[in-house]
Short mmCIF file of C-alpha atoms and ligand atoms in Angstrom, two decimals:
data_model
loop_
_atom_site.label_atom_id
_atom_site.label_comp_id
_atom_site.label_asym_id
_atom_site.label_seq_id
_atom_site.Cartn_x
_atom_site.Cartn_y
_atom_site.Cartn_z
CA MET A 4 -0.23 -0.10 0.25
CA GLU A 5 1.48 3.32 -1.24
CA ILE A 6 1.80 5.78 1.92
CA ASN A 7 0.72 9.25 1.42
CA LYS A 8 3.76 11.56 1.76
CA ARG A 9 2.77 14.87 4.06
CA LYS A 10 2.79 18.05 2.48
CA ARG A 11 4.60 21.17 3.73
CA ILE A 12 2.88 24.42 2.40
CA LEU A 13 3.58 27.97 3.01
CA VAL A 14 0.56 30.28 3.01
CA THR A 15 1.27 33.97 2.98
CA GLY A 16 -1.35 36.38 4.57
CA GLY A 17 -3.13 33.05 6.22
CA SER A 18 -4.40 35.25 9.16
CA GLY A 19 -6.77 37.48 6.83
CA PHE A 20 -9.96 36.91 5.30
CA ILE A 21 -9.62 34.35 2.82
CA GLY A 22 -6.31 32.91 4.08
CA THR A 23 -8.01 32.26 7.27
CA ASN A 24 -11.03 30.43 5.22
CA PHE A 25 -8.12 28.63 3.30
CA ILE A 26 -6.26 27.46 6.35
CA ARG A 27 -9.47 26.33 8.47
CA HIS A 28 -10.78 24.50 5.23
CA THR A 29 -7.36 22.80 4.03
CA LEU A 30 -6.86 21.34 7.57
CA HIS A 31 -10.01 20.00 7.57
CA VAL A 32 -10.08 18.14 4.04
CA LYS A 33 -6.20 17.47 3.83
CA PRO A 34 -5.22 15.76 7.23
CA ASP A 35 -1.58 15.10 5.43
CA TRP A 36 -0.89 18.90 4.96
CA ASP A 37 0.90 20.67 7.27
CA ILE A 38 1.04 24.50 6.98
CA VAL A 39 3.27 27.34 8.10
CA ASN A 40 1.20 30.55 7.91
CA LEU A 41 3.86 33.47 7.46
CA ASP A 42 1.56 36.74 8.18
CA SER A 43 2.93 39.93 9.48
CA LEU A 44 -0.42 40.59 11.20
CA THR A 45 -1.69 44.02 9.72
CA TYR A 46 -4.80 45.67 10.86
CA ALA A 47 -6.31 43.42 8.02
CA GLY A 48 -4.61 40.36 10.04
CA ASN A 49 -5.87 38.31 13.22
CA PRO A 50 -3.94 36.06 15.15
CA HIS A 51 -7.10 34.79 17.00
CA ASN A 52 -8.75 33.09 13.92
CA PHE A 53 -7.66 29.87 14.59
CA GLN A 54 -8.12 29.77 18.67
CA ASP A 55 -11.27 27.43 18.22
CA LEU A 56 -9.55 24.69 16.13
CA LYS A 57 -9.08 21.03 17.68
CA SER A 58 -5.55 19.88 18.32
CA ASP A 59 -5.41 17.78 15.42
CA GLN A 60 -5.89 20.72 13.13
CA SER A 61 -3.73 22.85 15.54
CA GLY A 62 -1.15 21.09 15.81
CA ARG A 63 -0.30 20.71 11.62
CA LEU A 64 -0.42 25.08 11.61
CA HIS A 65 2.23 26.59 12.42
CA PHE A 66 2.39 30.51 12.40
CA VAL A 67 5.20 32.94 11.99
CA LEU A 68 4.99 36.20 12.52
CA GLY A 69 7.07 38.23 9.61
CA ASP A 70 6.94 40.06 6.50
CA VAL A 71 6.88 38.63 3.08
CA ARG A 72 9.37 41.32 2.13
CA ASN A 73 12.02 40.18 4.54
CA GLU A 74 14.45 38.09 2.33
CA ASN A 75 16.24 36.75 5.49
CA LEU A 76 13.42 35.47 6.81
CA LEU A 77 11.99 33.75 3.95
CA SER A 78 15.61 32.52 3.15
CA GLN A 79 15.38 30.65 6.72
CA LEU A 80 11.89 29.40 6.48
CA PHE A 81 12.51 27.94 3.26
CA SER A 82 15.66 25.97 4.37
CA GLN A 83 13.93 24.74 7.59
CA ASN A 84 10.72 23.69 5.77
CA ASN A 85 11.49 22.51 2.15
CA PHE A 86 7.86 23.73 1.23
CA ASP A 87 6.06 21.62 -1.28
CA SER A 88 4.31 24.52 -2.36
CA VAL A 89 3.38 28.07 -1.78
CA VAL A 90 0.24 29.80 -1.56
CA HIS A 91 0.46 33.50 -1.76
CA PHE A 92 -2.38 35.83 -0.14
CA ALA A 93 -0.46 38.58 1.62
CA ALA A 94 -1.53 41.58 0.21
CA GLU A 95 -2.51 45.04 0.80
CA SER A 96 -6.26 44.64 -0.41
CA HIS A 97 -8.49 47.10 -0.26
CA VAL A 98 -9.18 49.27 -3.04
CA ASP A 99 -10.53 52.67 -1.05
CA ARG A 100 -7.03 52.22 1.48
CA SER A 101 -5.18 52.32 -2.14
CA ILE A 102 -6.56 55.24 -3.06
CA LEU A 103 -5.78 57.42 0.18
CA GLY A 104 -2.70 55.60 0.38
CA PRO A 105 -1.12 53.93 -2.24
CA LYS A 106 2.81 53.24 -1.54
CA VAL A 107 2.25 50.66 1.04
CA PHE A 108 0.16 48.53 -1.88
CA LEU A 109 3.33 48.81 -4.20
CA GLU A 110 5.41 47.88 -1.36
CA THR A 111 3.79 44.91 -0.27
CA ASN A 112 2.25 43.46 -3.33
CA VAL A 113 4.94 44.33 -5.45
CA ASN A 114 7.91 43.99 -3.59
CA GLY A 115 6.61 41.24 -1.65
CA THR A 116 5.44 38.78 -4.29
CA PHE A 117 8.96 39.49 -5.71
CA ALA A 118 10.81 38.74 -2.54
CA LEU A 119 8.87 35.33 -2.38
CA LEU A 120 9.34 34.61 -6.15
CA GLY A 121 13.27 34.86 -5.35
CA GLU A 122 13.13 32.67 -2.23
CA SER A 123 10.77 30.27 -4.00
CA LEU A 124 13.00 30.01 -7.01
CA ARG A 125 16.06 29.45 -5.13
CA SER A 126 14.85 26.72 -2.73
CA TRP A 127 13.17 24.78 -5.59
CA GLU A 128 16.34 25.18 -7.88
CA ASP A 129 18.19 23.75 -4.44
CA ARG A 130 16.14 20.78 -4.13
CA LYS A 131 16.57 19.92 -7.97
CA ARG A 132 13.30 21.41 -9.25
CA PRO A 133 10.89 19.17 -7.58
CA ASN A 134 8.04 18.35 -10.33
CA ASP A 135 5.04 18.98 -8.08
CA PHE A 136 6.40 22.04 -6.70
CA ARG A 137 4.00 25.19 -6.95
CA PHE A 138 3.89 28.54 -6.47
CA LEU A 139 0.30 29.75 -6.31
CA HIS A 140 -0.32 33.40 -6.81
CA VAL A 141 -3.77 34.43 -5.24
CA SER A 142 -4.87 37.51 -7.73
CA THR A 143 -7.84 39.49 -8.69
CA ASP A 144 -10.41 40.00 -11.53
CA GLU A 145 -9.64 43.91 -11.09
CA VAL A 146 -6.64 43.46 -13.07
CA TYR A 147 -8.59 43.10 -16.05
CA GLY A 148 -10.21 46.81 -15.55
CA SER A 149 -14.10 47.67 -15.73
CA LEU A 150 -16.66 46.09 -17.80
CA GLY A 151 -19.31 47.76 -20.05
CA PRO A 152 -23.19 46.03 -19.76
CA HIS A 153 -22.25 43.06 -21.82
CA GLY A 154 -19.18 40.40 -21.95
CA TYR A 155 -16.93 38.66 -19.31
CA PHE A 156 -13.33 38.47 -18.44
CA THR A 157 -11.78 35.61 -19.84
CA GLU A 158 -7.81 34.36 -19.08
CA GLU A 159 -6.92 35.90 -22.52
CA THR A 160 -8.35 39.74 -21.65
CA PRO A 161 -5.57 42.33 -21.91
CA TYR A 162 -4.66 43.85 -17.96
CA ASN A 163 -6.20 47.47 -17.68
CA PRO A 164 -6.13 47.74 -14.14
CA SER A 165 -7.65 51.41 -12.73
CA SER A 166 -6.64 51.59 -8.89
CA PRO A 167 -3.41 51.81 -7.71
CA TYR A 168 -4.68 48.30 -5.84
CA SER A 169 -5.26 46.73 -8.90
CA ALA A 170 -2.58 48.13 -10.39
CA SER A 171 0.00 46.87 -7.93
CA LYS A 172 -1.86 43.40 -8.19
CA ALA A 173 -1.26 43.52 -12.09
CA ALA A 174 2.34 44.22 -11.82
CA SER A 175 2.71 41.40 -9.25
CA ASP A 176 0.89 38.94 -11.71
CA HIS A 177 3.57 39.96 -14.22
CA PHE A 178 6.49 38.93 -12.29
CA VAL A 179 4.71 35.75 -11.79
CA LYS A 180 4.59 35.12 -15.42
CA ALA A 181 8.02 36.21 -15.96
CA TYR A 182 9.10 33.57 -13.42
CA PHE A 183 7.70 31.09 -15.23
CA HIS A 184 8.72 32.21 -18.95
CA THR A 185 12.46 32.91 -17.69
CA TYR A 186 13.35 30.81 -14.67
CA ASN A 187 10.41 27.70 -15.36
CA LEU A 188 9.59 28.15 -11.77
CA PRO A 189 6.15 26.18 -11.77
CA ALA A 190 3.68 28.81 -11.13
CA ILE A 191 0.20 29.35 -11.38
CA ILE A 192 -2.29 32.54 -11.16
CA THR A 193 -5.60 32.77 -9.99
CA ASN A 194 -7.60 35.67 -10.67
CA CYS A 195 -10.73 35.70 -8.49
CA SER A 196 -13.95 37.86 -8.30
CA ASN A 197 -15.75 39.57 -5.17
CA ASN A 198 -15.52 37.19 -2.23
CA TYR A 199 -17.77 37.04 0.94
CA GLY A 200 -18.20 34.81 3.91
CA PRO A 201 -17.26 34.70 7.63
CA PHE A 202 -13.79 36.68 8.86
CA GLN A 203 -14.00 39.14 6.41
CA PHE A 204 -12.73 42.75 7.85
CA PRO A 205 -15.80 45.26 7.99
CA GLU A 206 -14.40 47.69 5.52
CA LYS A 207 -15.57 45.79 2.66
CA LEU A 208 -19.06 46.16 1.09
CA LEU A 209 -20.49 43.31 2.70
CA PRO A 210 -19.79 42.92 6.11
CA LEU A 211 -19.64 47.12 6.68
CA MET A 212 -23.52 47.04 5.52
CA ILE A 213 -24.09 43.87 7.87
CA LEU A 214 -22.69 45.69 11.02
CA ASN A 215 -23.85 49.17 9.68
CA ILE A 216 -27.38 47.64 9.69
CA ILE A 217 -27.11 45.48 13.00
CA GLU A 218 -26.00 48.83 14.70
CA GLN A 219 -28.50 51.13 12.84
CA LYS A 220 -25.86 53.47 11.54
CA PRO A 221 -25.76 54.94 7.81
CA LEU A 222 -25.33 52.65 4.78
CA PRO A 223 -22.88 54.66 2.44
CA ILE A 224 -23.33 54.07 -1.17
CA TYR A 225 -20.78 54.87 -3.58
CA GLY A 226 -22.14 56.69 -6.78
CA ASP A 227 -25.80 55.81 -8.17
CA GLY A 228 -25.52 52.14 -6.86
CA LYS A 229 -25.42 50.66 -9.82
CA ASN A 230 -21.87 49.19 -10.15
CA ILE A 231 -22.16 45.41 -10.42
CA ARG A 232 -19.55 42.55 -8.92
CA ASP A 233 -19.60 38.99 -9.34
CA TRP A 234 -19.97 37.54 -5.62
CA LEU A 235 -18.25 34.39 -4.53
CA PHE A 236 -18.60 32.61 -1.23
CA VAL A 237 -15.56 32.20 0.25
CA LEU A 238 -15.41 28.72 0.82
CA ASP A 239 -15.92 28.10 -3.00
CA HIS A 240 -12.85 30.24 -3.61
CA CYS A 241 -10.70 27.84 -1.12
CA GLU A 242 -11.57 24.73 -2.80
CA ALA A 243 -10.60 26.32 -6.13
CA ILE A 244 -7.31 26.93 -4.96
CA LEU A 245 -7.00 23.66 -3.62
CA GLN A 246 -8.09 21.88 -6.85
CA VAL A 247 -5.36 24.46 -9.04
CA ILE A 248 -2.55 23.46 -6.54
CA GLU A 249 -3.39 19.83 -6.95
CA ARG A 250 -4.28 19.95 -10.81
CA GLY A 251 -3.53 23.11 -12.28
CA VAL A 252 -0.85 23.61 -15.32
CA PRO A 253 2.14 25.95 -14.43
CA GLY A 254 2.38 28.67 -16.63
CA ASN A 255 -1.39 29.23 -16.45
CA THR A 256 -3.95 31.30 -15.34
CA TYR A 257 -7.39 30.40 -13.83
CA ASN A 258 -10.33 33.00 -13.51
CA ILE A 259 -12.65 31.86 -10.62
CA GLY A 260 -16.17 33.62 -10.38
CA GLY A 261 -19.25 33.11 -8.49
CA ASN A 262 -21.95 33.68 -11.69
CA SER A 263 -23.64 35.55 -9.26
CA GLU A 264 -23.73 39.35 -10.73
CA ARG A 265 -25.41 41.90 -8.58
CA GLN A 266 -25.44 45.85 -8.47
CA ASN A 267 -24.54 46.78 -5.21
CA ILE A 268 -27.84 48.75 -4.13
CA ASP A 269 -29.67 45.22 -4.88
CA ILE A 270 -27.06 43.59 -2.18
CA VAL A 271 -27.54 46.59 0.47
CA HIS A 272 -31.42 46.12 -0.01
CA LEU A 273 -31.20 42.35 0.32
CA LEU A 274 -28.84 42.38 3.35
CA CYS A 275 -31.58 44.96 4.85
CA ASP A 276 -34.40 42.75 4.51
CA LEU A 277 -32.70 39.66 5.82
CA LEU A 278 -31.06 41.05 8.78
CA ASP A 279 -34.90 43.09 9.43
CA LYS A 280 -36.82 39.51 9.36
CA ARG A 281 -34.07 38.36 11.68
CA LEU A 282 -34.06 41.42 13.80
CA GLY A 283 -37.71 41.80 13.92
CA ARG A 284 -37.75 45.28 12.43
CA SER A 285 -40.49 46.46 10.23
CA GLY A 286 -43.00 49.53 9.45
CA LYS A 287 -40.93 52.62 9.87
CA ASP A 288 -37.86 50.55 11.50
CA THR A 289 -36.89 48.66 8.27
CA SER A 290 -33.19 49.44 7.50
CA ARG A 291 -33.77 50.35 3.99
CA ARG A 292 -34.23 53.76 5.71
CA LEU A 293 -30.45 53.91 6.37
CA ILE A 294 -29.40 54.07 3.11
CA ARG A 295 -27.38 56.97 1.96
CA PHE A 296 -26.08 57.70 -1.59
CA VAL A 297 -22.62 59.24 -1.08
CA SER A 298 -19.89 60.90 -3.46
CA ASP A 299 -18.14 58.26 -5.72
CA ARG A 300 -15.11 56.17 -5.31
CA PRO A 301 -12.66 57.89 -7.89
CA GLY A 302 -12.00 55.87 -10.59
CA HIS A 303 -14.69 53.28 -9.61
CA ASP A 304 -14.59 50.73 -11.86
CA ARG A 305 -18.46 50.13 -13.42
CA ARG A 306 -18.69 46.15 -13.94
CA TYR A 307 -16.79 42.99 -13.30
CA ALA A 308 -17.93 39.70 -14.48
CA ILE A 309 -15.88 36.37 -14.82
CA ASP A 310 -16.03 33.65 -17.49
CA ALA A 311 -14.66 30.66 -15.45
CA THR A 312 -15.24 27.99 -18.11
CA LYS A 313 -11.47 27.23 -18.18
CA ILE A 314 -11.45 26.01 -14.30
CA GLU A 315 -14.96 24.39 -14.83
CA ARG A 316 -13.83 22.55 -18.08
CA GLU A 317 -10.10 21.58 -17.07
CA LEU A 318 -10.25 20.95 -13.30
CA GLY A 319 -14.09 20.31 -12.86
CA TRP A 320 -14.50 23.15 -10.33
CA SER A 321 -17.91 25.22 -10.05
CA PRO A 322 -19.18 27.20 -7.33
CA GLN A 323 -21.24 24.85 -5.01
CA PHE A 324 -22.56 27.37 -2.67
CA LYS A 325 -25.80 29.26 -4.12
CA PHE A 326 -25.68 33.02 -3.34
CA GLU A 327 -29.11 33.36 -1.10
CA GLU A 328 -28.07 30.56 0.65
CA ALA A 329 -24.45 31.76 1.42
CA ILE A 330 -25.22 35.34 2.01
CA ASN A 331 -27.75 33.86 5.18
CA ILE A 332 -24.54 31.59 6.36
CA THR A 333 -22.43 34.91 6.14
CA LEU A 334 -25.06 36.83 8.02
CA ASP A 335 -25.70 34.28 10.81
CA TRP A 336 -21.82 34.03 11.01
CA TYR A 337 -21.62 38.02 12.04
CA LEU A 338 -24.73 37.81 14.25
CA GLY A 339 -23.16 34.88 15.89
CA ASN A 340 -19.63 36.26 16.24
CA MET A 341 -19.69 39.95 17.42
CA ALA A 342 -16.98 39.19 19.99
CA TRP A 343 -14.92 38.87 17.08
CA VAL A 344 -16.41 42.08 15.51
CA LYS A 345 -15.06 43.82 18.57
CA SER A 346 -11.93 42.52 18.46
CA VAL A 347 -10.73 43.42 15.37
CA ARG A 348 -12.37 47.04 15.54
CA SER A 349 -9.38 48.60 16.59
CA GLY A 350 -8.73 52.27 17.10
CA GLU A 351 -6.82 51.73 13.70
CA TYR A 352 -10.41 50.54 12.21
CA ARG A 353 -11.98 53.54 13.78
CA LYS A 354 -9.30 56.12 12.09
CA TRP A 355 -10.13 54.73 8.72
CA ILE A 356 -13.88 55.04 8.93
CA GLU A 357 -13.06 58.48 9.85
CA ASP A 358 -10.57 59.08 6.73
CA ASN A 359 -12.64 57.38 4.25
CA TYR A 360 -16.34 58.57 5.12
CA GLU A 361 -15.80 62.19 6.82
CA ASP A 362 -15.69 64.00 3.56
CA ARG A 363 -18.21 61.83 1.47
CA GLU A 364 -21.46 64.13 1.30
CA ASN A 365 -25.00 63.13 2.46
CA LEU A 366 -23.38 60.69 5.21
CA SER A 367 -25.70 61.60 7.91
CA ILE A 368 -28.71 60.22 9.43
P1 NAD B 263 -6.91 40.62 3.58
O1 NAD B 263 -6.47 42.30 3.49
O2 NAD B 263 -8.39 40.26 4.33
O3 NAD B 263 -5.78 39.72 4.10
C1 NAD B 263 -4.51 40.09 3.74
C2 NAD B 263 -3.37 39.22 4.99
O4 NAD B 263 -2.03 39.66 4.43
C3 NAD B 263 -3.55 39.68 6.12
O5 NAD B 263 -3.49 38.86 7.25
C4 NAD B 263 -2.25 40.73 6.44
O6 NAD B 263 -1.89 40.81 8.08
C5 NAD B 263 -1.27 40.29 5.86
N1 NAD B 263 -0.15 41.01 5.07
C6 NAD B 263 -0.28 42.07 4.61
N2 NAD B 263 0.84 42.91 4.24
C7 NAD B 263 1.83 41.80 4.53
C8 NAD B 263 3.11 41.59 4.94
N3 NAD B 263 3.91 42.49 3.83
N4 NAD B 263 3.66 40.30 4.90
C9 NAD B 263 2.92 39.20 5.26
N5 NAD B 263 1.72 39.38 5.72
C10 NAD B 263 1.11 40.36 5.36
O7 NAD B 263 -7.15 39.99 2.21
P2 NAD B 263 -8.08 39.04 1.50
O8 NAD B 263 -9.55 39.72 1.39
O9 NAD B 263 -8.05 37.68 2.59
O10 NAD B 263 -7.33 38.73 0.06
C11 NAD B 263 -6.48 37.52 0.07
C12 NAD B 263 -5.73 37.64 -1.50
O11 NAD B 263 -6.51 37.78 -2.17
C13 NAD B 263 -4.98 39.58 -1.43
O12 NAD B 263 -3.80 39.08 -2.49
C14 NAD B 263 -6.16 39.62 -2.53
O13 NAD B 263 -5.57 40.60 -3.58
C15 NAD B 263 -6.60 38.44 -3.17
N6 NAD B 263 -8.28 38.60 -3.66
C16 NAD B 263 -9.21 39.04 -2.82
C17 NAD B 263 -10.53 38.99 -3.02
C18 NAD B 263 -11.51 39.43 -2.32
O14 NAD B 263 -12.78 39.45 -2.35
N7 NAD B 263 -11.31 39.66 -1.01
C19 NAD B 263 -10.53 38.72 -4.31
C20 NAD B 263 -9.87 38.43 -5.38
C21 NAD B 263 -8.39 38.44 -4.57
O1 DAU B 264 -13.13 41.96 -7.46
C1 DAU B 264 -12.32 41.60 -6.51
C2 DAU B 264 -11.89 42.39 -5.67
O2 DAU B 264 -13.15 42.77 -4.60
C3 DAU B 264 -10.53 42.02 -4.58
O3 DAU B 264 -9.55 41.94 -5.29
C4 DAU B 264 -10.51 43.10 -3.61
O4 DAU B 264 -9.51 42.56 -2.47
C5 DAU B 264 -11.77 43.45 -2.61
O5 DAU B 264 -11.64 44.43 -1.78
C6 DAU B 264 -12.73 43.29 -3.78
O6 DAU B 264 -12.66 45.04 -4.39
P1 DAU B 264 -14.10 45.93 -4.12
O7 DAU B 264 -13.66 47.24 -4.62
O8 DAU B 264 -14.92 45.48 -5.36
O9 DAU B 264 -14.82 45.41 -2.85
P2 DAU B 264 -15.41 46.43 -1.93
O10 DAU B 264 -15.98 45.69 -0.48
O11 DAU B 264 -14.42 47.43 -1.40
O12 DAU B 264 -16.44 47.22 -2.79
C7 DAU B 264 -17.82 46.58 -3.33
C8 DAU B 264 -18.27 47.72 -4.04
O13 DAU B 264 -19.11 48.37 -3.26
C9 DAU B 264 -17.71 48.83 -4.65
O14 DAU B 264 -18.53 48.86 -6.02
C10 DAU B 264 -17.73 50.18 -4.25
C11 DAU B 264 -19.13 49.71 -3.41
N1 DAU B 264 -18.91 50.64 -1.66
C12 DAU B 264 -17.84 49.90 -0.96
C13 DAU B 264 -17.79 50.50 0.29
C14 DAU B 264 -16.66 49.97 1.35
C15 DAU B 264 -19.69 51.09 -1.69
O15 DAU B 264 -21.11 51.38 -2.33
N2 DAU B 264 -19.74 52.04 -0.19
C16 DAU B 264 -18.82 51.29 0.60
O16 DAU B 264 -18.66 52.09 1.68
#
């Protein structure tokens, strides 16, 4: 009988939203994988996201506090661990923050990816280029820019990023492609649409709106609220990443999407109605009264939509969660985890809310 060799995976940014879900899911479905989580714990990283793991899972997870830009640390980590694969989530990920402070996006998203590519390549070559090593770079559909009312992003769509965030992700994607083409590093890129689900930091649309509805605070909708995003439940994204690590072809890009295009205003209406039912609000107390149309995000992309037929055709992945079902799971998670919410709303969070929203018009109640 063949005994499966244990795998040791480096996950960067594993204490953020998607990384946390990925690690929790992977420890559950891959009992022969050990994970090293390298995270510098910026405002978006939460060290307590794994506190409730049972010992058979927590024993397979090792946390390293550190920065992906730190080449000495990376070199030490690679030589101590001989990683079988790398899953690179670590990034500054919020478009609005990139508008108010773009520099750290360049530093983390481009320089961080560059440092990680360099150490991954060195380690892969030192170990005589193992066939099954993968460098998986987790990227975004925002690199493709904005769509009009029709059409979809495919893997061949030219890059056309609009924000400092998407420009930094695009630049990092190009470095990943260059390391495949120039040095043959077995790298793969995934470009995914908007994720939602448990553990998302409450600066992004869904958790911000959920918490503001619960707390009866204004619901700031940028512009006319008709911008469209394609929404994917985070566990579907995590499962797609696992499929790509195991069966994806080096040098390839895979687009990942949820087939769930929604206008922002429709999402906010839905959240108001679902939470009103749970919180027993009706009549003049309904939460839609909290909606405020505020000045738009500069350079706001109008529509994103993903054509995910390649990953479905080649790897058999498709989203398993229906939008309405997973929105309900997400709402219940936030309602049941207000202690987590409290723990991530530090002074830094309050300062961000002031910086981003105080100059927007119409945001009073
Ligand atoms: P997040 O902001 O919630 O988490 C980012 C994590 O990276 C945090 O734990 C943070 O502490 C860590 N980090 C930041 N800078 C670091 C550094 N220099 N060194 C080490 N760790 C650092 O982000 P997320 O929403 O979980 O996104 C994860 C990845 O997925 C990002 O690369 C993002 O571009 C990509 N992505 C996100 C979405 C989405 O909808 N959230 C969609 C597509 C792709
Ligand atoms: O498309 C994938 C991307 O999705 C990821 O790469 C990013 O990391 C992730 O943050 C997300 O980017 P968006 O800019 O689409 O997400 P955000 O939640 O910030 O905004 C979603 C939409 O809601 C967008 O059209 C802007 C709007 N919005 C957002 C906020 C925070 C509002 O109308 N009001 C708000 O207060």
